[in-house]
Structure formats: structure tokens, C-alpha cells
Coordinates of C-alpha atoms and ligand atoms in Angstrom, one line a residue:
X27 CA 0.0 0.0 0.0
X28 CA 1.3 3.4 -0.6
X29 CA 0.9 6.0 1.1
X30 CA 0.8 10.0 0.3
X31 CA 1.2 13.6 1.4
X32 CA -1.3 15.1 2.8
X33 CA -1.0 19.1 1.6
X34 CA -3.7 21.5 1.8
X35 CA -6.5 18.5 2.5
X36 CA -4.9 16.6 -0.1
X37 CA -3.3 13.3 -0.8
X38 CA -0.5 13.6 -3.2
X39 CA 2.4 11.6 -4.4
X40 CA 5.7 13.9 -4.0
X41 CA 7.0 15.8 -6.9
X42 CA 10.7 14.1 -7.7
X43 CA 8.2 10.3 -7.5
X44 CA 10.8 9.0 -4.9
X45 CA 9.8 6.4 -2.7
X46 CA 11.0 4.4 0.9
X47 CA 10.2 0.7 1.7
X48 CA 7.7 0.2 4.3
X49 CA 8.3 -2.8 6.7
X50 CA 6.2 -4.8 8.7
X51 CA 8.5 -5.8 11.6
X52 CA 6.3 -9.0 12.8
X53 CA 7.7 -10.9 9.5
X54 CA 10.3 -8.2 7.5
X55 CA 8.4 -7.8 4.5
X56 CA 7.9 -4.8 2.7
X57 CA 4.2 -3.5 2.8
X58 CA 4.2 -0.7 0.9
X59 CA 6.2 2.6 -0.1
X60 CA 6.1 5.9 1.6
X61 CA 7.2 9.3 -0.3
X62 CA 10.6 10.6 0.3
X63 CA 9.5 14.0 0.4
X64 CA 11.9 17.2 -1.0
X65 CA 12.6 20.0 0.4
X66 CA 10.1 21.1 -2.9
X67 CA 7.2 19.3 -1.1
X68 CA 7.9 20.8 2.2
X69 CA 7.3 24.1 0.6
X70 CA 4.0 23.3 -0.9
X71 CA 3.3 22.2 2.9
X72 CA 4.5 25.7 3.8
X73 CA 2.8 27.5 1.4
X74 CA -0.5 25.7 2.3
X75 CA 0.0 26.3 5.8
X76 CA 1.1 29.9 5.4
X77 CA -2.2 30.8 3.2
X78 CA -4.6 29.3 5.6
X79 CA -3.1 30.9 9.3
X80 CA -4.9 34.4 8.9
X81 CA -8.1 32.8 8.7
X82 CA -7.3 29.9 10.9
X83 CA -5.3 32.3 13.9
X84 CA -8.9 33.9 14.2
X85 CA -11.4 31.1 14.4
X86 CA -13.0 31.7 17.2
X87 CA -11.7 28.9 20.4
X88 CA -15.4 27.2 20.2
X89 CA -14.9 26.4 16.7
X90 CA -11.3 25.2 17.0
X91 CA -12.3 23.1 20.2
X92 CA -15.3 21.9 18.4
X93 CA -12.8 20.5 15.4
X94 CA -10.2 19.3 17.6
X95 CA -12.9 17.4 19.9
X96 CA -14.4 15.8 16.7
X97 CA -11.3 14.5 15.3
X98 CA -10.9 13.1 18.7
X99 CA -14.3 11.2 18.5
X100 CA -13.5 10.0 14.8
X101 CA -10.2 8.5 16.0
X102 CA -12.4 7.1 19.1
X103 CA -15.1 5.5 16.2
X104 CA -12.0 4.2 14.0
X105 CA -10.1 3.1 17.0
X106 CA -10.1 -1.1 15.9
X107 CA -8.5 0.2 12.3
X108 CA -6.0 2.9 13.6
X109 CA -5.4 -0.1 16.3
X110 CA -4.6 -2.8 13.7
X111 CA -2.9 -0.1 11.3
X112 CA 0.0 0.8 14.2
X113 CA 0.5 -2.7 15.5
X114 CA 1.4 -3.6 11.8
X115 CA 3.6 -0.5 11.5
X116 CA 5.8 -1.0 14.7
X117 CA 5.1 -4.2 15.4
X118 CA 4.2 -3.7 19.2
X119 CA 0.7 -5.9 20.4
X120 CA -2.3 -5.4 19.1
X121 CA -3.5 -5.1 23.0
X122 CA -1.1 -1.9 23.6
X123 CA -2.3 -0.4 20.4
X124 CA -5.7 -0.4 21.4
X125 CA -5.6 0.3 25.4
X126 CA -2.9 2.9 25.0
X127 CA -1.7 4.3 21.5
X128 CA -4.8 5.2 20.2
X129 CA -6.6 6.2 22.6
X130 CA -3.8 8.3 23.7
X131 CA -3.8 9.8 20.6
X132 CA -7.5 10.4 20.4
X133 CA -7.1 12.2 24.0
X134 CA -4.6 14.4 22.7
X135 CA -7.0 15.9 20.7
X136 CA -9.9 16.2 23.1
X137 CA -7.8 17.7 25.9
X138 CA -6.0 20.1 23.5
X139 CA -9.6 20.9 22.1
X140 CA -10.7 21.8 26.1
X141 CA -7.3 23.5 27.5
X142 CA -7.4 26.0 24.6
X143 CA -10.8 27.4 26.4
X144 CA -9.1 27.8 29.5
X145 CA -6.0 28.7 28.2
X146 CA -5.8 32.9 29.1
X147 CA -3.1 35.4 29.3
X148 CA -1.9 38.0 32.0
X149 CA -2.8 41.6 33.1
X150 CA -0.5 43.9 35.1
X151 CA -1.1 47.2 36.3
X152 CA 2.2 49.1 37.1
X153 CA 0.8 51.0 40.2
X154 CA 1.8 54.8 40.9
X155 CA 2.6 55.5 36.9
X156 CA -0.9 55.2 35.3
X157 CA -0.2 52.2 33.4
X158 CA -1.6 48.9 32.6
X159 CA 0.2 45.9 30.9
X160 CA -1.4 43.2 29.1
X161 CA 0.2 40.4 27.6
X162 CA -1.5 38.9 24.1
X163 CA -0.4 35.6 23.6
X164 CA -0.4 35.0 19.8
X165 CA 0.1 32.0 17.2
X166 CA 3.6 31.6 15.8
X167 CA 2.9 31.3 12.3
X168 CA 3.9 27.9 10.8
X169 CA 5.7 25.7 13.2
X170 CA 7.0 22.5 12.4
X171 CA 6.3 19.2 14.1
X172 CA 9.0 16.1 13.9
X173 CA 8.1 12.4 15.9
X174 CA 9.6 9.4 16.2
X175 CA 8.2 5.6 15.8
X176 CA 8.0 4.2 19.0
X177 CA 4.4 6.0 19.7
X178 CA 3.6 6.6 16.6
X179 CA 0.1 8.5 16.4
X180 CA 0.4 9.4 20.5
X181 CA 3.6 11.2 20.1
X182 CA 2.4 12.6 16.7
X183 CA -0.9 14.3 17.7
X184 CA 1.1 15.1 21.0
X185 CA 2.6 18.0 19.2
X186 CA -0.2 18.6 16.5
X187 CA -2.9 19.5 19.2
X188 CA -1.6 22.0 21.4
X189 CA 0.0 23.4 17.7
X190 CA -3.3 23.8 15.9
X191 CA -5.5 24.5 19.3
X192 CA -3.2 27.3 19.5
X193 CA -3.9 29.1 16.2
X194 CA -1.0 28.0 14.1
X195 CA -0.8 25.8 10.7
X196 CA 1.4 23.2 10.8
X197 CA 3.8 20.8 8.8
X198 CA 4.0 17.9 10.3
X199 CA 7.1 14.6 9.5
X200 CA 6.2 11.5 11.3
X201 CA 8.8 9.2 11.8
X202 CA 9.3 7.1 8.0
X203 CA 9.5 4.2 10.1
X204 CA 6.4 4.2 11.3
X205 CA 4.1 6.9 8.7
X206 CA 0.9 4.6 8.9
X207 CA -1.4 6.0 11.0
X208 CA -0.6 9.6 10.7
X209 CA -1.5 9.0 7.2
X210 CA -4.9 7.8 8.2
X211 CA -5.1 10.8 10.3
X212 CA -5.7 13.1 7.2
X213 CA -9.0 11.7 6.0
X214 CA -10.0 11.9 9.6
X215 CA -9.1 15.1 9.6
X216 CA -10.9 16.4 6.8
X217 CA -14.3 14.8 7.9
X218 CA -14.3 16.5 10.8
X219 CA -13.7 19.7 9.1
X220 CA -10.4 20.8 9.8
X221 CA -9.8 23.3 7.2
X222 CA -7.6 22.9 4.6
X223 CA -4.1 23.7 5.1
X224 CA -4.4 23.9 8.7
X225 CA -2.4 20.6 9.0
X226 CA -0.1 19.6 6.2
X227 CA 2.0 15.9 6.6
X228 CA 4.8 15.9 4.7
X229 CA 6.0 11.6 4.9
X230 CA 10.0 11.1 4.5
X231 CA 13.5 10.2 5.6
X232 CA 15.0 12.8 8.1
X233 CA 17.8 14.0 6.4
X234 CA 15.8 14.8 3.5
X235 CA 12.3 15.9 4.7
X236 CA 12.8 16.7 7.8
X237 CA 16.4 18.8 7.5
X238 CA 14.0 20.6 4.8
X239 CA 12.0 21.0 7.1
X240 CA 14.0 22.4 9.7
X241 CA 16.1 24.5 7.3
X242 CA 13.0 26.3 6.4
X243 CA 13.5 30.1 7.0
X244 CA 9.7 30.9 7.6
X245 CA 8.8 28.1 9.4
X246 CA 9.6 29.6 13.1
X247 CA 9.2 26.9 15.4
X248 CA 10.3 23.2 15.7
X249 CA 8.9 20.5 18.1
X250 CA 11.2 17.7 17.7
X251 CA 10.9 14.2 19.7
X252 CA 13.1 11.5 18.9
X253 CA 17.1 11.1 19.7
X254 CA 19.2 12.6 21.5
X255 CA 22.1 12.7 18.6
X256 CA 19.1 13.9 15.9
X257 CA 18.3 17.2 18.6
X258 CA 21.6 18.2 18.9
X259 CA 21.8 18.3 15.2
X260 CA 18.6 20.0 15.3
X261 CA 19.4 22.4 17.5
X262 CA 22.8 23.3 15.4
X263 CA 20.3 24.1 12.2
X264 CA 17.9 25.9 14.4
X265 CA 19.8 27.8 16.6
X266 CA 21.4 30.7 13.8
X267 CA 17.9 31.1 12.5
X268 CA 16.6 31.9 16.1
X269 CA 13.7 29.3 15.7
X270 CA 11.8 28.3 19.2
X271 CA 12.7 25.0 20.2
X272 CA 11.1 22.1 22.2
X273 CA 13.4 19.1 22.4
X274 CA 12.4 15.5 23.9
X275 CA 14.5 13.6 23.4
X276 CA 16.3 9.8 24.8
X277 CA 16.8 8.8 28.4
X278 CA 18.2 6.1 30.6
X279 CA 16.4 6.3 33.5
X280 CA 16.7 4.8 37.2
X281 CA 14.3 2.6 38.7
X282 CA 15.2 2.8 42.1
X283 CA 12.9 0.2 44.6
X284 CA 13.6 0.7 48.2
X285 CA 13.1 -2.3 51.2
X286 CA 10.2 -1.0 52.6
X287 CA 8.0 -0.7 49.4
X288 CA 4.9 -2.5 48.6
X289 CA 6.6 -5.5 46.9
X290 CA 4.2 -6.7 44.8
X291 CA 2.9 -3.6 43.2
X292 CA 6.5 -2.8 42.5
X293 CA 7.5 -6.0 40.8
X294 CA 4.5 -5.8 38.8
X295 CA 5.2 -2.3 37.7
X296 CA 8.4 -3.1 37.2
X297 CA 7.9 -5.9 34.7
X298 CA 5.3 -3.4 32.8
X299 CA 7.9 -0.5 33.7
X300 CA 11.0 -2.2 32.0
X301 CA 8.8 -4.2 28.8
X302 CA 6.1 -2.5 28.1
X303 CA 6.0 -1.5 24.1
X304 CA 9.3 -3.9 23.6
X305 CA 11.0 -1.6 26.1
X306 CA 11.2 1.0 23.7
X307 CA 9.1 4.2 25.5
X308 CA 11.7 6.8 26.4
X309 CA 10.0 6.5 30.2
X310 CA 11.3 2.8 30.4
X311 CA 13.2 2.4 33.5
X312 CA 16.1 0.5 32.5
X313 CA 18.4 0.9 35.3
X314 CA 17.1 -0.7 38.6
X315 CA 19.0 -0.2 41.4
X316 CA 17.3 -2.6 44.5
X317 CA 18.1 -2.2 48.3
X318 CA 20.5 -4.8 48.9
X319 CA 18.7 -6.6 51.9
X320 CA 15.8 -7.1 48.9
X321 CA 18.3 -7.5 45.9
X322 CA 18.7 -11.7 46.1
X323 CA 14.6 -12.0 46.5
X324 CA 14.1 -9.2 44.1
X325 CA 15.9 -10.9 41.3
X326 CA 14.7 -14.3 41.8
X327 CA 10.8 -13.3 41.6
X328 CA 12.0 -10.3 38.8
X329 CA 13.5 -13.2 36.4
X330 CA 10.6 -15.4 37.1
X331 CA 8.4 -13.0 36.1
X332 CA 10.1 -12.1 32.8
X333 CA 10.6 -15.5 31.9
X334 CA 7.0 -16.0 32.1
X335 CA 6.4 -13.2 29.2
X336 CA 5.0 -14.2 25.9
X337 CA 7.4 -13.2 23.0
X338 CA 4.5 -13.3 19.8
X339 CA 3.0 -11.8 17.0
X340 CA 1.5 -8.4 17.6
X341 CA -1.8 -9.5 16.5
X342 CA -2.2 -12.2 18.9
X343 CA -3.8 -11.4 22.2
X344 CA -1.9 -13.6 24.1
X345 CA 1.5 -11.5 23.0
X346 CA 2.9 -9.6 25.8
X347 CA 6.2 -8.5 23.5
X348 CA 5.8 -8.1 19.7
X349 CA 8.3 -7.5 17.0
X350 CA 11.2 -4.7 17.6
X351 CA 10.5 -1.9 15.0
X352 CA 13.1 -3.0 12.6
X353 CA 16.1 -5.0 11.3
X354 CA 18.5 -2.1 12.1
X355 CA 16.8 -1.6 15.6
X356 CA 17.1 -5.5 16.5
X357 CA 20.7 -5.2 15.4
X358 CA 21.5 -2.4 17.3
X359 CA 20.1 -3.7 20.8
X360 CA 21.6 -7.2 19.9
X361 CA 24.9 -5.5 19.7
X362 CA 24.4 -3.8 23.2
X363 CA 23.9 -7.5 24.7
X364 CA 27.1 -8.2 23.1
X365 CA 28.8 -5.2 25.2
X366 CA 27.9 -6.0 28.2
X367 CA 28.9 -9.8 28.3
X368 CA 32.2 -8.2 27.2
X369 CA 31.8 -6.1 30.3
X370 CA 32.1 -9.1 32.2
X371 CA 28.3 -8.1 33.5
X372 CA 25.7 -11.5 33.3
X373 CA 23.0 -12.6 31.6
X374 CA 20.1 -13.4 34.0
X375 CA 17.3 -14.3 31.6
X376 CA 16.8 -13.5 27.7
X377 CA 19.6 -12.3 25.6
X378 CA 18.6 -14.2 22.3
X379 CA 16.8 -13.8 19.3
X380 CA 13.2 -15.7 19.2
X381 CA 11.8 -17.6 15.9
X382 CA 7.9 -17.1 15.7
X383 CA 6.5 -19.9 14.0
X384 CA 5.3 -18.7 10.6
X385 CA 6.7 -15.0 11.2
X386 CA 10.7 -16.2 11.0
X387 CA 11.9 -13.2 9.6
X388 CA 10.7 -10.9 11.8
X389 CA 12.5 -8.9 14.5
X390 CA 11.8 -11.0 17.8
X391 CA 13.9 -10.6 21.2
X392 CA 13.6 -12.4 24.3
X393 CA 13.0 -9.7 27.4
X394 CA 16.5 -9.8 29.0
X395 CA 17.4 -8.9 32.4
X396 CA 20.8 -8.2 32.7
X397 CA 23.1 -7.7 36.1
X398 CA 25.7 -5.0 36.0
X399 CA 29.0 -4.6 38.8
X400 CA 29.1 -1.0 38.5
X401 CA 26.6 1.4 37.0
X402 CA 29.4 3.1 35.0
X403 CA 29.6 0.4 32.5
X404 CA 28.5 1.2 28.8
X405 CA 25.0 -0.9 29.2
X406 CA 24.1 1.1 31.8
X407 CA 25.1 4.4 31.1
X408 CA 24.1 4.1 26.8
X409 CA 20.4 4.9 25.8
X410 CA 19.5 1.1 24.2
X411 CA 15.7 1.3 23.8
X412 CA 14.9 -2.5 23.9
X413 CA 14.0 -5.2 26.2
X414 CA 16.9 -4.7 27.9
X415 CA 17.1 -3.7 31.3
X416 CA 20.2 -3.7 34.3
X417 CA 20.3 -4.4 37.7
X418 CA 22.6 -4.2 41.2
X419 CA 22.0 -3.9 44.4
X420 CA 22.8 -0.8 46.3
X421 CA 23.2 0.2 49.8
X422 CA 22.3 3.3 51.2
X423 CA 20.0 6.7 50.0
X424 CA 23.2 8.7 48.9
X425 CA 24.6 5.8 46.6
X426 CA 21.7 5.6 44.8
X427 CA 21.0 9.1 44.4
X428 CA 24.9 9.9 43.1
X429 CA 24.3 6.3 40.9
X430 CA 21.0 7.8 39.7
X431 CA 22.2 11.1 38.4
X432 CA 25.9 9.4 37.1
X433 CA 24.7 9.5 33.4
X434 CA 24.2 11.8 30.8
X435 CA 20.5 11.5 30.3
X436 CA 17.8 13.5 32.4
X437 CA 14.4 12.1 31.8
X438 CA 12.3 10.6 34.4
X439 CA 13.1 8.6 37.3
X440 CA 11.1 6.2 40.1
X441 CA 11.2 5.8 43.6
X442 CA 9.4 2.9 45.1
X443 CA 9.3 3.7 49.3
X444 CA 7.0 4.6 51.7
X445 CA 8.7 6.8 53.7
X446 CA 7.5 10.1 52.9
X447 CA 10.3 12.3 53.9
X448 CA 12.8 9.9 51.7
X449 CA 10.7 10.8 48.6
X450 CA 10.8 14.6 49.3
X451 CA 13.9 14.7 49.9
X452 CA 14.9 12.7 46.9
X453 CA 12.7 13.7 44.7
X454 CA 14.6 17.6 44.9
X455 CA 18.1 16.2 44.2
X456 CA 17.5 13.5 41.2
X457 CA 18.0 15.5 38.0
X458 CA 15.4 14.7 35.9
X459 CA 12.1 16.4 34.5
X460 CA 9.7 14.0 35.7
X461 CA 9.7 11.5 38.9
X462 CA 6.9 8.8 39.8
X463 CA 6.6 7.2 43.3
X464 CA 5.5 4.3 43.6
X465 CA 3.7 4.4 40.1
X466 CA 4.9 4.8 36.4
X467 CA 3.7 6.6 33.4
X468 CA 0.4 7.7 35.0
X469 CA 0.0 10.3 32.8
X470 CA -2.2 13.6 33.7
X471 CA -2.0 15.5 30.6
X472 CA -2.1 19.0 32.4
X473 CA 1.6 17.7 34.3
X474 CA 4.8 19.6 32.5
X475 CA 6.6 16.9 30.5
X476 CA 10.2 16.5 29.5
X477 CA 13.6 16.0 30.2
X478 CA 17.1 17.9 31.7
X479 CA 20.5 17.0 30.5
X480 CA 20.8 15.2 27.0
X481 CA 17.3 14.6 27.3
X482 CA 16.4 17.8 26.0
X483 CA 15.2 21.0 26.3
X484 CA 11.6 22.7 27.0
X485 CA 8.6 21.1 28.2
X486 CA 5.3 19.6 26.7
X487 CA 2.1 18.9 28.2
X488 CA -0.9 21.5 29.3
X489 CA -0.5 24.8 29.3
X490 CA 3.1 24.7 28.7
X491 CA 2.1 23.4 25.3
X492 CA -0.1 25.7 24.6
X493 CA 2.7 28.7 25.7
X494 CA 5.7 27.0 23.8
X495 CA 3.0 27.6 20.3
X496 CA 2.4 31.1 21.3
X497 CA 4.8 34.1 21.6
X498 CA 3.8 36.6 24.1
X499 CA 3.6 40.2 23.6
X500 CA 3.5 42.5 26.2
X501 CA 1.2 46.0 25.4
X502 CA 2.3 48.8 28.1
X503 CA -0.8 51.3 28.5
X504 CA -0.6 54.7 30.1
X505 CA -3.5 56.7 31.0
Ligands
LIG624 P1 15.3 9.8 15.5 O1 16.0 10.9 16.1 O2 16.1 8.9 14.6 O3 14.1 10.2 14.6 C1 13.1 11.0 15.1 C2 12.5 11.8 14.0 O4 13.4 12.8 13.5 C3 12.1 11.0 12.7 O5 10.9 11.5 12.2 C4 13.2 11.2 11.8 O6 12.9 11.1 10.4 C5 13.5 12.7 12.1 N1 14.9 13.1 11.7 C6 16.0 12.4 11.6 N2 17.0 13.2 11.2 C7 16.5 14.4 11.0 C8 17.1 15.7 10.5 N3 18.3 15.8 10.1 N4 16.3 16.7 10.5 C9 15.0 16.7 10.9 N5 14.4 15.5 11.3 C10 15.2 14.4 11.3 O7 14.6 9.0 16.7 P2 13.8 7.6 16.6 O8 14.9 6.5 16.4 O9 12.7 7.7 15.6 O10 13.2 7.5 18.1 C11 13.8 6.9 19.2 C12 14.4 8.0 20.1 O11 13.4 8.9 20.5 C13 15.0 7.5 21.3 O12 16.2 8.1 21.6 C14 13.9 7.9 22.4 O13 14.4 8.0 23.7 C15 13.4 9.2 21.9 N6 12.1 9.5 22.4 C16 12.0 10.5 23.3 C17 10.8 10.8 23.9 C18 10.6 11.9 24.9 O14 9.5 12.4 25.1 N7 11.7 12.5 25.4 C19 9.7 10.1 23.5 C20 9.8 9.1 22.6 C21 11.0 8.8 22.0

């Protein structure tokens, strides 16, 4: 199947008639093609964007919210086929796709749609001089949205809601691994009367689409997810042309379980915490450090757990752990497994390659646990975005906290503990952008998100979304 740009409420095939391969990673066939987009076909995006934003910045914030909640309810209605659609993309389990991606995605919209309503700006009287402030808080223009393919839609419409609920038209790159259901997202688009030009998806490698589109000299702002090597490059192109930025990008983030946790809601969460979506989320926590008067328990139940995973097809219910998104991917977290038995660290369960009958050539890896000796070694300190995770004991608060913030990365961190005082007082000293005690990735979409260190730079999520897609512009009054 092949799939198209969608410029100006249009599909179209791109001008030079350049295509990519599509693979499905449950059995590494191609699928279908995707354009490689020009930097040509980005400007048609820009150019439909650009003629639509005076009419679109002024639509009143009922009749954006209206839109935006529709396209939320389609994407509710079509949530079996955008379901099936990204499981067959990424490969991860039909199950995740249809509890989390997509109805992720279809929040996106809806709490964009409301947040805009509520979404006001400041006043300030200057007293003694006469004066009053007041601080508009206007569209950018065109901004430019980039994701990556391990949440395909839900990182996607992540960026696209708060852009467009905001007043601005947008082109938008999802990742060319992964371009399926943003695809789909056009049609739904249009029938719930987005108008045209409002949201232009421009499908392509990165160095050709999107360094087009982050080269562009008009299009003022970029909202980038994806890694950590990719934002620093972005940031190099973006910086000399003053764009905005907002950069999320990799992590390697602690998992750090305490004695006097609730033990079973821990190793549960762990298992989900360290596997879920192949272990490639950015929140993964893929170092766990363990209180060593739990650590020899800890592992035992951990690696009886894992073991107990179902490696499968993504379409099957039964799979807890689908395909790896690609050959290149499986290769690359293969090659970590290799580093750290050269590290001298061990193997506690996984580590191989598994053949699904009927799906051999797919990209299938066993969940592997692996126990490090010091946290410094290169599995523990590299981003690996797999079913890999490490573990060690540790022995007391200020170990763990100097072990926890020992890397390069800044993402998000959890503490699992009941004692109160420990969690405040850690909570201020680990350096990352988001912490969870005694949970992970519950999600409240109002909550600041993003990272600290080479995890990036700005923050998503509520109105700090909505503020990132509008520049301010203070008006001084005297009377
Ligand atoms: P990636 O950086 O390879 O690609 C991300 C996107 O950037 C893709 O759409 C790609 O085509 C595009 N791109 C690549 N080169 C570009 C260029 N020169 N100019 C413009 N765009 C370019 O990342 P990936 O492999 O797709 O995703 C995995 C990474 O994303 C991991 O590091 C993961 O931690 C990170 N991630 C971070 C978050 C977060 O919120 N912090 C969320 C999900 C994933």
C-alpha cells in the first residue's frame, strides 16, 4: 500500500516520484512505499500552511475546540482500524495499540480541544505611573512538528494539538518508520472539518524531509521528539535562525525500589515499567538499582516473572512483547547485549533472538534482564531502547542518588518507598524532568513533560504546550 502527502487537504504523491520501503516488523516484508518528500514538497506544505493561518489564527476557540474534539471522536469511532494499522507499522501488540496508543492519541485531541478554552493570558497594572500591561499571547505562524516511531500517532498528535489549538498551521514529518497512522489521520481530519491547510503531513527520511523542514527560513518553530544525537543536530540548524525549540529527546532512567515498598505492586510495575512496548518508551526504567537486603529476592521473583512473558505476534492477544520496530533496531540492541557480556556483566534471563513460527523473519527478542557490577559500564550508562534492562543492588539513600544522576540523560526517574520524607527529599536532588513514586507513566495531561541533560530541552504537556506555540507580547498602556 502506498501511502501519500497530505497538503492543503490533499493526498498527493511527492514531486521528484521517490519512494522508501515500508516494513512490517512482525515478519520483514515490505508493505508498501512511503514518499521521500523534497525540500520542494515541504514548501508546498508551507505555502498551504502559510495561506490558511490568517483565517485559521482567528477562528474563534469554540470552533477550533469543536474541530479538535471531533477528530478526537472519529479517532475514538476508528479506534479497531488505527489499532490494527499501528500494531502492523511497529510491530508492538495489538493489546497496547488499542488500550494505550490510540486512545492516547484520540485524547490528545480532546484535551488540547478543552485546554485551549481555559488557556488565558496576563494583566498587570504598574501602580503609581498610570499604566496597565497586558500580555497577548499569539500563534507563531507555521511551526513545524517532527516524531519518532515508537508512539507513533500518540507522540504525533502530542505535538499537532496544542500546535493547531493554538492558532498555528502546521507541517508535520512523522517518523518514515512508522508513517501509517498519521497517514490515516488526514481523512480523519478532513471529515471533521479541519480546514484545509491547517495541518499539512509531509511523509520522508529525516535527512531529506525533515532537515527541509528544519532549514526552512519561515517556518519559526520546531517540536522535535526523537534522539538525543538527531536534537543536537537540530538544534545546530535551528539555533542561527533563532527558531523556538522544544526538544524531547532519549533517556536512561533509574528505577530505584527501596526495602520497605509494597513489593508486589513494585515487581509488577516493574515488569510493565522495564517491557512494556518492547521496552522502547523513552520513560522505560532501565536501570534498577534494589536495596540490597531485597536484591537476592528481588531478582529471583524479577526473572521469574520475565521469563514467564509471551514473545509473539503483535496481533495475537496472548503477546505480551511483539516485533522490535526493525532489522536495524534488532541489530542495534543485539549489539548492546554483546557489550555487556564483554563487560564481564551476566546474563540473568533473555539475551537471544526468538523464531515465531510462521513470522521467521521478523524482528523478535527475548525480554533480557541483565546484572551489571558497576553502574558506570556502557550498558548502563548508553540509551538502548529494547527489552533490555540492568540491575545491582545498592546500599544506602546517597549511593543511589549519586548512581541515579551518574549519566548523561535527564528524563524521568522512580522511587518505590513509603517513607514520605525519603521521597521529598529525593525527589529535589534527582536530575530529571519527571519523577513517579510508587507508580509509572500515570500520565495527567495538564503535568509539565520533559527531560534535563541530553534529554532535552523545553517542556510539553498543558499549558506549557499551549505557551511553547504562542509568543507573548506584552502591550504597556498609560492613562
Ligand atoms: P530519530 O532521532 O532517529 O528520529 C526522530 C524523527 O526525527 C524521525 O521522524 C526522523 O525522520 C527525524 N529526523 C532524523 N534526522 C533528521 C534531521 N536531520 N532533520 C529533521 N528531522 C530528522 O529517533 P527515533 O529513532 O525515531 O526515536 C527513538 C528516540 O526517540 C529514542 O532516543 C527515544 O528515547 C526518543 N524518544 C524521546 C521521547 C521523549 O519524550 N523524550 C519520546 C519518545 C522517544
Amino acid at each position: 500500500m502506498n501511502i501519500q502527502n497530505y497538503i492543503n487537504g490533499k493526498f498527493e504523491n511527492p514531486i521528484s516520484n521517490e519512494w522508501v520501503d515500508n516494513y512490517n516488523p512482525a515478519n520483514g516484508e515490505v508493505y508498501g512505499q512511503i514518499p521521500n518528500s523534497s525540500k520542494a514538497d515541504v514548501e508546498n506544505a508551507y505555502i498551504a500552511a502559510k495561506s490558511e493561518f490568517p483565517s485559521w489564527s482567528q477562528t474563534t476557540l469554540e470552533e477550533r475546540s469543536k474541530i479538535l474534539v471531533k477528530i478526537s471522536e472519529l479517532l475514538e469511532a476508528n479506534l479497531e482500524r488505527f489499532a490494527e494499522a499501528e500494531s502492523k507499522d511497529n510491530g508492538k501488540p495489538i493489546s497496547l495499540a488499542t488500550a494505550v496508543d490510540i486512545p492516547r492519541a484520540a485524547s490528545n485531541f480532546r484535551f488540547f480541544g478543552n485546554a485551549i478554552t481555559q488557556f488565558s493570558s496576563e494583566s498587570h497594572e504598574t501602580i503609581g505611573q498610570n499604566a496597565i500591561n497586558y500580555t497577548l499571547r499569539q500563534p507563531i505562524g507555521v511551526v513545524g512538528c517532527i516524531s519518532p516511531w515508537n508512539l507513533p500517532l500518540y507522540l504525533f498528535t502530542w505535538k499537532i494539538a496544542p500546535a493547531i489549538a493554538a492558532g498555528n498551521c502546521v507541517v508535520a514529518k512523522p517518523s518514515e518508520i512508522t508513517p501509517m497512522t498519521a497517514y490515516l489521520l488526514g481523512d480523519i481530519c478532513n471529515e471533521a472539518g479541519l480546514p484545509k491547510g491547517v495541518l499539512n503531513i509531509v511523509h520522508g527520511l529525516g535527512s531529506t524531509t525533515g532537515q527541509a523542514i528544519i532549514e526552512h527560513p519561515d517556518i519559526r518553530a520546531i517540536s522535535f521528539t526523537g534522539g538525543t544525537e538527531t536534537g543536537a543536530h537540530i538544534a545546530k540548524v535551528a539555533a542561527p535562525m533563532f527558531k523556538k525549540l522544544s526538544l524531547e529527546l532519549g533517556g536512561k532512567n533509574p528505577n530505584i525500589i527501596f526495602a520497605d515498598c509494597d513489593y508486589n505492586d513494585m515487581l509488577e510495575t516493574t515488569v510493565r515499567s522495564s517491557f512494556s512496548n518492547q521496552g522502547q518508551i523513552c520513560l522505560c526504567g532501565s536501570r534498577i538499582f534494589i536495596e540490597a537486603s531485597i536484591y537476592n529476592k528481588f531478582k529471583k521473583d524479577f526473572v521469574e516473572k520475565v521469563k514467564q512473558l509471551r514473545v509473539g505476534h503483535p496481533s495475537e492477544k496472548s503477546t505480551n512483547i511483539g516485533a522490535l520496530v526493525s532489522k536495524q533496531h534488532l541489530e542495534k540492541v543485539k549489539n548492546y547485549i554483546e557489550i555487556a557480556k564483554s563487560e564481564n556483566s551476566i546474563i540473568l534471563c533473555g539475551g537471544n533472538e526468538v523464531s515465531v513460527k510462521g513470522y521467521e523473519n521478523g524482528y523478535y527478542l527475548q525480554p533480557t534482564i541483565i546484572e551489571v557490577k558497576t553502574d558506570l559500564c556502557r550498558i548502563n550508562q548508553e540509551e538502548v531502547f529494547g527489552p533490555v534492562v540492568t540491575i545491582m543492588p545498592f546500599n544506602t539513600e546517597e549511593d543511589v542518588l549519586k548512581m541515579a544522576n551518574q549519566v548523561k540523560y535527564g528524563l524521568s526517574a522512580t522511587i518505590w518507598t513509603n517513607d514520605l520524607k525519603r521521597t521529598m527529599r529525593m525527589s529535589k536532588l534527582i536530575e530529571v524532568g519527571i519523577i513517579w513514586i510508587n507508580t509509572w507513566m500515570l500520565r495527567d495531561l495538564r503535568t509539565p513533560f520533559g527531560g534535563v541533560k541530553a534529554s532535552g530541552i523545553g517542556r510539553e504537556g498543558g499549558f506549557e504546550a499551549l505557551r511553547f506555540f504562542t509568543e507573548a507580547k506584552n502591550v504597556c498602556i498609560k492613562y
